[in-house]
mmCIF file of C-alpha atoms in Angstrom:
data_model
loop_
_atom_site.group_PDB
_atom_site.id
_atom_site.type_symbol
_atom_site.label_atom_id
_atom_site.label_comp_id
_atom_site.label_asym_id
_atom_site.label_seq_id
_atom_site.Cartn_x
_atom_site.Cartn_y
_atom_site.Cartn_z
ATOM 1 C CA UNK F 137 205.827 159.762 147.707
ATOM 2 C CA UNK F 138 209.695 160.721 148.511
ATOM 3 C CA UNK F 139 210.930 162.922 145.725
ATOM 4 C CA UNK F 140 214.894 163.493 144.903
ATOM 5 C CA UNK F 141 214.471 166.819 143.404
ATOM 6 C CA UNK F 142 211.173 168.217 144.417
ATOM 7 C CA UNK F 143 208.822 168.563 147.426
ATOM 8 C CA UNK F 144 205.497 168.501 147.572
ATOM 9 C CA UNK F 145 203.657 170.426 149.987
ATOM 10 C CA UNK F 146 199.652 171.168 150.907
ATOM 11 C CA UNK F 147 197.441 173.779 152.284
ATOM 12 C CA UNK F 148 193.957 172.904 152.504
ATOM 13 C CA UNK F 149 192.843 172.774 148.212
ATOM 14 C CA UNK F 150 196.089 174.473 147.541
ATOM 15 C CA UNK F 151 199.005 172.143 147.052
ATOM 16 C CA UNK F 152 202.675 173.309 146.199
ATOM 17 C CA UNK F 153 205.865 172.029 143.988
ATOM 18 C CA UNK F 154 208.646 173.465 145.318
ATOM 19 C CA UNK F 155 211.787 173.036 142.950
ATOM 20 C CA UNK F 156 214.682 171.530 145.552
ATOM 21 C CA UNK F 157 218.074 171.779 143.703
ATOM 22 C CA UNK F 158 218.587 174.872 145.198
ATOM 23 C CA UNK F 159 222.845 174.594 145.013
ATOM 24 C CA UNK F 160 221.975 174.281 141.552
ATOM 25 C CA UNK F 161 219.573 177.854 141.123
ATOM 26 C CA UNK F 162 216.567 174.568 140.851
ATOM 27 C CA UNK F 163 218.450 173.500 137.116
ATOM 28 C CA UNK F 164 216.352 170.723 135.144
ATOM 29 C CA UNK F 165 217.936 167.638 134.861
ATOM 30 C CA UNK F 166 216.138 164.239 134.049
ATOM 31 C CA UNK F 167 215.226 163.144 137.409
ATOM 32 C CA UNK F 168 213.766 166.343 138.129
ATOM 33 C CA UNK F 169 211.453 166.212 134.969
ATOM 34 C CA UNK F 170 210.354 162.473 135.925
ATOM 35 C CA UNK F 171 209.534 163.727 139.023
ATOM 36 C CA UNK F 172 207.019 166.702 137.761
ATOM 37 C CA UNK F 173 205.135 164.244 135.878
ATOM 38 C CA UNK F 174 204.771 161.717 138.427
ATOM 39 C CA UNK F 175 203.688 164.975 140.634
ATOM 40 C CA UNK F 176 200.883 166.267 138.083
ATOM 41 C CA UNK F 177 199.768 162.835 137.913
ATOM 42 C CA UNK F 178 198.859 162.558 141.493
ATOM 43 C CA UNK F 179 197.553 166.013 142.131
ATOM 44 C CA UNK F 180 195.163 166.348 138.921
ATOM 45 C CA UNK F 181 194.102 162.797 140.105
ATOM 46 C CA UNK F 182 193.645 164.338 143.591
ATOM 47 C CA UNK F 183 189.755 165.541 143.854
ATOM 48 C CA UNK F 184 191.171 167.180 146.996
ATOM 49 C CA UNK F 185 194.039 169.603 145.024
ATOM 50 C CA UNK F 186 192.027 172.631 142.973
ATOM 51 C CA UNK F 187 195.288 174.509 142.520
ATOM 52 C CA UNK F 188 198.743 174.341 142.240
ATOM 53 C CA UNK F 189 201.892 176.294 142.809
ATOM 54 C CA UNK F 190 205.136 175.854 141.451
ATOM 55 C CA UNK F 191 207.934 177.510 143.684
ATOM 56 C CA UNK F 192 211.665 177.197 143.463
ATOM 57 C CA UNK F 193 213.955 176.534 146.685
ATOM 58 C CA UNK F 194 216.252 178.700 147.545
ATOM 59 C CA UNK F 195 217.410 182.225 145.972
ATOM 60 C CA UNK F 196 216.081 180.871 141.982
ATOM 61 C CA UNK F 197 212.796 179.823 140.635
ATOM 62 C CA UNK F 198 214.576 178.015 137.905
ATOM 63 C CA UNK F 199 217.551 178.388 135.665
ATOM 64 C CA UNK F 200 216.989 176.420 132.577
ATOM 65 C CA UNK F 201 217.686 172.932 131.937
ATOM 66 C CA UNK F 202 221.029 171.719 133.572
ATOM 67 C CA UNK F 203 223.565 171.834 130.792
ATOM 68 C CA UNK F 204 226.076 169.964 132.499
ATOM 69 C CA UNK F 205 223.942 167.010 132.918
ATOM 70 C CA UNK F 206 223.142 167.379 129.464
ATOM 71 C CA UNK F 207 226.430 167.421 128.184
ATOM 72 C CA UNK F 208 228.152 164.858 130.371
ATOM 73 C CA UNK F 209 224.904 162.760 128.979
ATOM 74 C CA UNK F 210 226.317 162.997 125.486
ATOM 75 C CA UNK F 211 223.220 162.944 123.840
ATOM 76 C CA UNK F 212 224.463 161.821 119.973
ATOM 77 C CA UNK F 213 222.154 161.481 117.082
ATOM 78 C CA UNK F 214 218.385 163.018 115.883
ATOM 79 C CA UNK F 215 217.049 160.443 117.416
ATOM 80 C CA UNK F 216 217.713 160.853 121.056
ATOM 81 C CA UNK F 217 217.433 164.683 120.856
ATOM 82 C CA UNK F 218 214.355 164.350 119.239
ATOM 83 C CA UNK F 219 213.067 161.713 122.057
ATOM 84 C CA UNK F 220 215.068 164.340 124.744
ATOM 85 C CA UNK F 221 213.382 167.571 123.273
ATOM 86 C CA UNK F 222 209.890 166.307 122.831
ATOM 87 C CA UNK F 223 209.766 164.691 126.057
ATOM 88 C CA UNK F 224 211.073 168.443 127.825
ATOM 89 C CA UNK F 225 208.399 170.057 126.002
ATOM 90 C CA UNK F 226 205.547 167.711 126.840
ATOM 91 C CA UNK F 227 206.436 168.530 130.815
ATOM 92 C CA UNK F 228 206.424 172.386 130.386
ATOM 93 C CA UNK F 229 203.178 171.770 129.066
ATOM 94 C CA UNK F 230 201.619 169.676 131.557
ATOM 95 C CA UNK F 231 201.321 173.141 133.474
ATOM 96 C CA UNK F 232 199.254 174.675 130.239
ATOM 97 C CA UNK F 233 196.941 171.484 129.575
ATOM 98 C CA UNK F 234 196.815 170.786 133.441
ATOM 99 C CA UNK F 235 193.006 170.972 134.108
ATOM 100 C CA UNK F 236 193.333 173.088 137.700
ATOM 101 C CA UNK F 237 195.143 176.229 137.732
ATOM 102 C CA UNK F 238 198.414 176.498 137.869
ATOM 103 C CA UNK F 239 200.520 179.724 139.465
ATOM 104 C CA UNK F 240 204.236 180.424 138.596
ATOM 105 C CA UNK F 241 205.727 182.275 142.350
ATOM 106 C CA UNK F 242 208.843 183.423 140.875
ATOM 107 C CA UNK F 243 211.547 184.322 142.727
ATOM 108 C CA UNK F 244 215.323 185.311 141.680
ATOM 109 C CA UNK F 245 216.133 183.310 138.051
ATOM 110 C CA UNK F 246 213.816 182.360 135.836
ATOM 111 C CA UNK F 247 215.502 181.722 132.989
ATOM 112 C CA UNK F 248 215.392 179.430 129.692
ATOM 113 C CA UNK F 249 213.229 176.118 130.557
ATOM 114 C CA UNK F 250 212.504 177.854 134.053
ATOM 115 C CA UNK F 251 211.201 181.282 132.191
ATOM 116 C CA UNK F 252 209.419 178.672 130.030
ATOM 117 C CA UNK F 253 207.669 177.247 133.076
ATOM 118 C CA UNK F 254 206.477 180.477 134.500
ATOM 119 C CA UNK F 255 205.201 181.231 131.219
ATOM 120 C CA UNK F 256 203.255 177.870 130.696
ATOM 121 C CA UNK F 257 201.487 178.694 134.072
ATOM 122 C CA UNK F 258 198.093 180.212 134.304
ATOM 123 C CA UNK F 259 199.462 182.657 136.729
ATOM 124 C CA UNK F 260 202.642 183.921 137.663
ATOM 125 C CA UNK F 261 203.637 186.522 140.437
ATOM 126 C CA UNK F 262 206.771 187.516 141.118
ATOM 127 C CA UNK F 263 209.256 189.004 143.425
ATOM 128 C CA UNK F 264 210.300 192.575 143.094
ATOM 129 C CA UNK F 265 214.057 191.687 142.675
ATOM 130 C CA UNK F 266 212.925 188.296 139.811
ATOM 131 C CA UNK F 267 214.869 188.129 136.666
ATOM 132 C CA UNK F 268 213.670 186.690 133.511
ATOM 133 C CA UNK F 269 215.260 185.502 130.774
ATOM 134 C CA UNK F 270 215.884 183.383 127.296
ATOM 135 C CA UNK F 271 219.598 183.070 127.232
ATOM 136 C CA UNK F 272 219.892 179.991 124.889
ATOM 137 C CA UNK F 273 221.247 181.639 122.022
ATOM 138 C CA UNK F 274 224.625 182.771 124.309
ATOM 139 C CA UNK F 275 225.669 179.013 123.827
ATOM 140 C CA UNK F 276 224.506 177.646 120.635
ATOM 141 C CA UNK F 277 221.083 175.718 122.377
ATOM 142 C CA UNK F 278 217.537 175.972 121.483
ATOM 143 C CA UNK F 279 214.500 176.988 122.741
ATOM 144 C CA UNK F 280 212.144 174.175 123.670
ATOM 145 C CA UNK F 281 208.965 175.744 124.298
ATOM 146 C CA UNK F 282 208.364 178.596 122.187
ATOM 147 C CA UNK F 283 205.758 180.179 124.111
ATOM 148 C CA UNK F 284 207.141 184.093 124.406
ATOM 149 C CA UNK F 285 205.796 185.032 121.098
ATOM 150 C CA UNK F 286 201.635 184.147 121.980
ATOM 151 C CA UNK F 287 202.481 186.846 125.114
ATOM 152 C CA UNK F 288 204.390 189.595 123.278
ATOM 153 C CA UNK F 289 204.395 191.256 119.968
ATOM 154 C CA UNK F 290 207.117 189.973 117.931
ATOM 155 C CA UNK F 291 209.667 193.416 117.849
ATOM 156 C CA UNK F 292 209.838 192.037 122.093
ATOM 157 C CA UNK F 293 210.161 188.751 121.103
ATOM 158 C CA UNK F 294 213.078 188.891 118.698
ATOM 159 C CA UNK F 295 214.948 191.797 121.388
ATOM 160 C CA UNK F 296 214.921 188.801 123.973
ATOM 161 C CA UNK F 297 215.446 185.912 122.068
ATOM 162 C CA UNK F 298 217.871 186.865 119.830
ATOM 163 C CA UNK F 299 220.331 188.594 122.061
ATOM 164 C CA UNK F 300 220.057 185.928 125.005
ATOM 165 C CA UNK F 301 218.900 188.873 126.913
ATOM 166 C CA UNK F 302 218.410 187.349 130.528
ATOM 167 C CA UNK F 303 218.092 190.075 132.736
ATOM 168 C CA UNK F 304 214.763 191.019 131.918
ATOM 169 C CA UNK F 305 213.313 192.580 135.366
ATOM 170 C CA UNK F 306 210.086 191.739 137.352
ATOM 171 C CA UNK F 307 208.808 195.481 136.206
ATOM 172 C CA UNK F 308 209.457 194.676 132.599
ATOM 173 C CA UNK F 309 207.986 191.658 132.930
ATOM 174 C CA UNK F 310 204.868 192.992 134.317
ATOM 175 C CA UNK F 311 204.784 195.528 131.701
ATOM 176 C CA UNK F 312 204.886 193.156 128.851
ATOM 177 C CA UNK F 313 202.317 191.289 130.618
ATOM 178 C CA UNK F 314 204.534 188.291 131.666
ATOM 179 C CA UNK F 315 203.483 188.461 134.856
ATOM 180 C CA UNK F 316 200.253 189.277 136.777
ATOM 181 C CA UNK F 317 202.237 190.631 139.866
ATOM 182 C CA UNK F 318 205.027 191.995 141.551
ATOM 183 C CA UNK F 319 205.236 191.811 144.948
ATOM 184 C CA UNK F 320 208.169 192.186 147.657
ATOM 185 C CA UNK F 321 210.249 189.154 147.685
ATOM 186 C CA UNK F 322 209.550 187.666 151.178
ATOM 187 C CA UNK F 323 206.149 187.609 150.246
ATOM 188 C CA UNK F 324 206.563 185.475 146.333
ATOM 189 C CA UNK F 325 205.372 182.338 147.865
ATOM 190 C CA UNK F 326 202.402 183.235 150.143
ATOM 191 C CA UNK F 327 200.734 186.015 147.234
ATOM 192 C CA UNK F 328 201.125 182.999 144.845
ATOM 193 C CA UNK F 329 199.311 180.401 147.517
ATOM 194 C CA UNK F 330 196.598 183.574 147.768
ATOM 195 C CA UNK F 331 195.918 183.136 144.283
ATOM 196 C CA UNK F 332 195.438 179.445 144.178
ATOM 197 C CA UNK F 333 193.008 180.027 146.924
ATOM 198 C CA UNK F 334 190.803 182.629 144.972
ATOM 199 C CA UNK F 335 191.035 179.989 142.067
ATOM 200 C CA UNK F 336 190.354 177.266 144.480
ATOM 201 C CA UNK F 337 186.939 178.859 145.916
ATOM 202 C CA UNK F 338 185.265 178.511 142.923
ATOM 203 C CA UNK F 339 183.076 175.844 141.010
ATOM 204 C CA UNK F 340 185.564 173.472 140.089
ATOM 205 C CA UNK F 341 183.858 172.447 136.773
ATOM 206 C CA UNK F 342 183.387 175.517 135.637
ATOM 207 C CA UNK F 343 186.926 176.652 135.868
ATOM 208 C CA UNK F 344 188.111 173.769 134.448
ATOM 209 C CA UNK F 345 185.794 174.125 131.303
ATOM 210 C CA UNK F 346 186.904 177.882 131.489
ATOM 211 C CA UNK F 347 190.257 177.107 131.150
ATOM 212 C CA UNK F 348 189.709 174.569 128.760
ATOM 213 C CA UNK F 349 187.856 177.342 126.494
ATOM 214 C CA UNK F 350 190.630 179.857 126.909
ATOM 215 C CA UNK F 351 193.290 176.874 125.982
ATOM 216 C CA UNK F 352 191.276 176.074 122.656
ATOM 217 C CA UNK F 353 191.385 179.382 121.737
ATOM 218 C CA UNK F 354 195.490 179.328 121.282
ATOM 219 C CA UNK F 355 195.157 176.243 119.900
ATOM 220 C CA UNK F 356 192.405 177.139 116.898
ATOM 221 C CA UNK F 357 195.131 180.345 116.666
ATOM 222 C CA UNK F 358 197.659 177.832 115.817
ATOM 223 C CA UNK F 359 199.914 177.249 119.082
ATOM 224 C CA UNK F 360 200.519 173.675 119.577
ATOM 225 C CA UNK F 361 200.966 173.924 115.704
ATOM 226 C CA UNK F 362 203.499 176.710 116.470
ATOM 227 C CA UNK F 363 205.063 174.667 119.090
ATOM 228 C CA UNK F 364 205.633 171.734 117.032
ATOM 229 C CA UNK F 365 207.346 173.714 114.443
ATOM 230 C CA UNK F 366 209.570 175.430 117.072
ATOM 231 C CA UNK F 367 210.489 172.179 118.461
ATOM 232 C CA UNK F 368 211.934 170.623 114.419
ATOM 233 C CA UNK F 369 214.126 173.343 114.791
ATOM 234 C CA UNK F 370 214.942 172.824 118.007
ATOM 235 C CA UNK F 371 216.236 169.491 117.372
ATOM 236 C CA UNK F 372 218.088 171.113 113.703
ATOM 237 C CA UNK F 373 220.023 173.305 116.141
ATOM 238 C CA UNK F 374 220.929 170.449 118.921
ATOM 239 C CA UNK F 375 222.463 168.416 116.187
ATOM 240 C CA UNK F 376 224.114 171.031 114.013
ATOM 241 C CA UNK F 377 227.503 171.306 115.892
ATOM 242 C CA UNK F 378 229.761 174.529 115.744
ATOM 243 C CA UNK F 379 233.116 175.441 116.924
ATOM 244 C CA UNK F 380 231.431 177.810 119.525
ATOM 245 C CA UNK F 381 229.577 175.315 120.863
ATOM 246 C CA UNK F 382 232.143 172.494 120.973
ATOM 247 C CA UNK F 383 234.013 174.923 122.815
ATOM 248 C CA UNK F 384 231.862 175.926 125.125
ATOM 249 C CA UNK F 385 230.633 172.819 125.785
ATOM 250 C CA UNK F 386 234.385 171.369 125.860
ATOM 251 C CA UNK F 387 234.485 174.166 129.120
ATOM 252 C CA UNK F 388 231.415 173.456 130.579
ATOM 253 C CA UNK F 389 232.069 169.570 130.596
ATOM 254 C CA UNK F 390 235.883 169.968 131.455
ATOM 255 C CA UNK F 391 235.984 173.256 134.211
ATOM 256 C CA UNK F 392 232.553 173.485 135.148
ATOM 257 C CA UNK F 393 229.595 176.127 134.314
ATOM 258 C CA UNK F 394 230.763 179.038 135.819
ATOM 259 C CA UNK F 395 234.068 179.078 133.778
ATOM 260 C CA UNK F 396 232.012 178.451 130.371
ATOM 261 C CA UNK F 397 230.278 181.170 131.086
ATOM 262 C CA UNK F 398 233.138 183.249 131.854
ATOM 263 C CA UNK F 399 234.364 182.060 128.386
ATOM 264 C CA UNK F 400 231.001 182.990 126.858
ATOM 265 C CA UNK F 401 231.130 186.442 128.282
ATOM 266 C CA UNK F 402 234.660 186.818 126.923
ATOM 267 C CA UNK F 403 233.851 185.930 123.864
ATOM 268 C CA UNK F 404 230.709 188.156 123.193
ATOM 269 C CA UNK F 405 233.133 190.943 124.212
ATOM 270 C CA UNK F 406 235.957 190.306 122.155
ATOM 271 C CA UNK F 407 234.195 188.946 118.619
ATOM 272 C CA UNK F 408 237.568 188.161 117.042
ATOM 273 C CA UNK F 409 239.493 186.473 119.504
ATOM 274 C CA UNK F 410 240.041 182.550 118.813
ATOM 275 C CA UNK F 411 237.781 180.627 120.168
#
């Protein structure tokens, strides 16, 4: 299959997703997400494919969900958010319920829905000079999969998420236990292939019962439950409009992302000037 926004690559049991918007740091946008599906579909109906990597193109894993697109898209109404939000969370997912392994091979940004996909991984290595992040707050969005509180105690999770920090490094990361590795950058994409190949040597039932058992686990803890709450509010805070966000999003729609970021910096540095 031809693919817009993706490729789709194999090495013996190993195949790999490679993100390809890479003028665009590998941003989300709807095609993109269509295409992951259609991608899982095929390779956990492939008998050949006993792991998978995700990769991003480029100098970024992934940078979040691209709010351009979503904003020219003029999404209006609980309705379509709640049809938009549910159907973004149900594709980060597909790499936690997928029943082969999945490895994250981080490299440069991941941030917001691209953070989220690392995290939804089984595995994730990263490169030395990665950056991590859950900048959604910055600009009045949400958080669509809440999955940084099962990996960290909640004193980390409120630092991150309620600052927007996004400069988290890969050595924080693997200190918080966000990641499983950190290796040199040049070599993100072949450690992460390594991986799959260790996971790929073994009985394929058995780790797909294994992960299965480790997946119930979260889910008798309360995740999806967790998940499902996260994304109600999600949807509260898509809807709820602010003169922050009509103003950044005025920027972003009118002089591009770079400038309403600009703005957004700005503005968290001067608190009282108008917006």
């Amino acid at each position: 299959m031809t693919y817009e926004t993706i490729q789709l690559s194999f090495d013996g049991p190993v195949a790999t997703i490679s993100l390809n918007r890479p003028d665009k740091l590998n941003a989300i946008n709807a095609v993109m997400l269509h295409e992951l599906e259609d991608a899982l579909d095929d390779l956990e109906g492939n008998d050949a494919v006993m792991a998978i990597v995700m990769h991003g193109n480029g100098r970024s894993f992934c940078a979040g969900f691209d709010l351009k697109a979503s904003v020219e898209k003029g999404r209006r109404g609980e309705r379509e958010w709640r049809a938009a939000l549910e159907y973004d969370l149900a594709v980060i997912m597909r790499f936690w319920h997928c029943e082969k392994p999945t490895i994250a091979a981080v490299n440069g940004y991941a941030l917001a829905a691209g953070f989220e996909l690392a995290l939804a991984c089984d595995m994730t290595v990263c490169g030395a000079s990665a950056l991590f992040g859950e900048p959604e707050v910055r600009f009045g969005s949400s958080i669509v999969a809440m999955l940084l509180p099962w990996y960290v105690n909640p004193k980390r999770a409120k630092k991150m998420l309620l600052t927007g920090q996004d400069r988290m490094t890969a050595d924080e990361a693997l200190l918080h236990g966000l990641v499983n590795e950190v290796v040199p950058d040049q070599e993100v994409l072949a450690r992460g292939r390594s991986l799959a190949r260790e996971a790929a040597l073994m009985d394929p039932d058995s780790v797909r019962l294994t992960k299965k058992a480790i997946n119930e686990s979260y889910r008798i803890m309360g995740m999806e439950q967790a998940l499902d709450a996260g994304l109600e509010i999600s949807i509260e805070i898509e809807t709820t409009e602010t003169d922050i966000r009509r103003e950044f999003n005025r920027i972003l729609r009118e002089q591009g992302f770079k400038a309403a970021l600009i703005w957004r910096e700005e503005r968290l540095e001067k608190p009282d000037a108008p917006a």
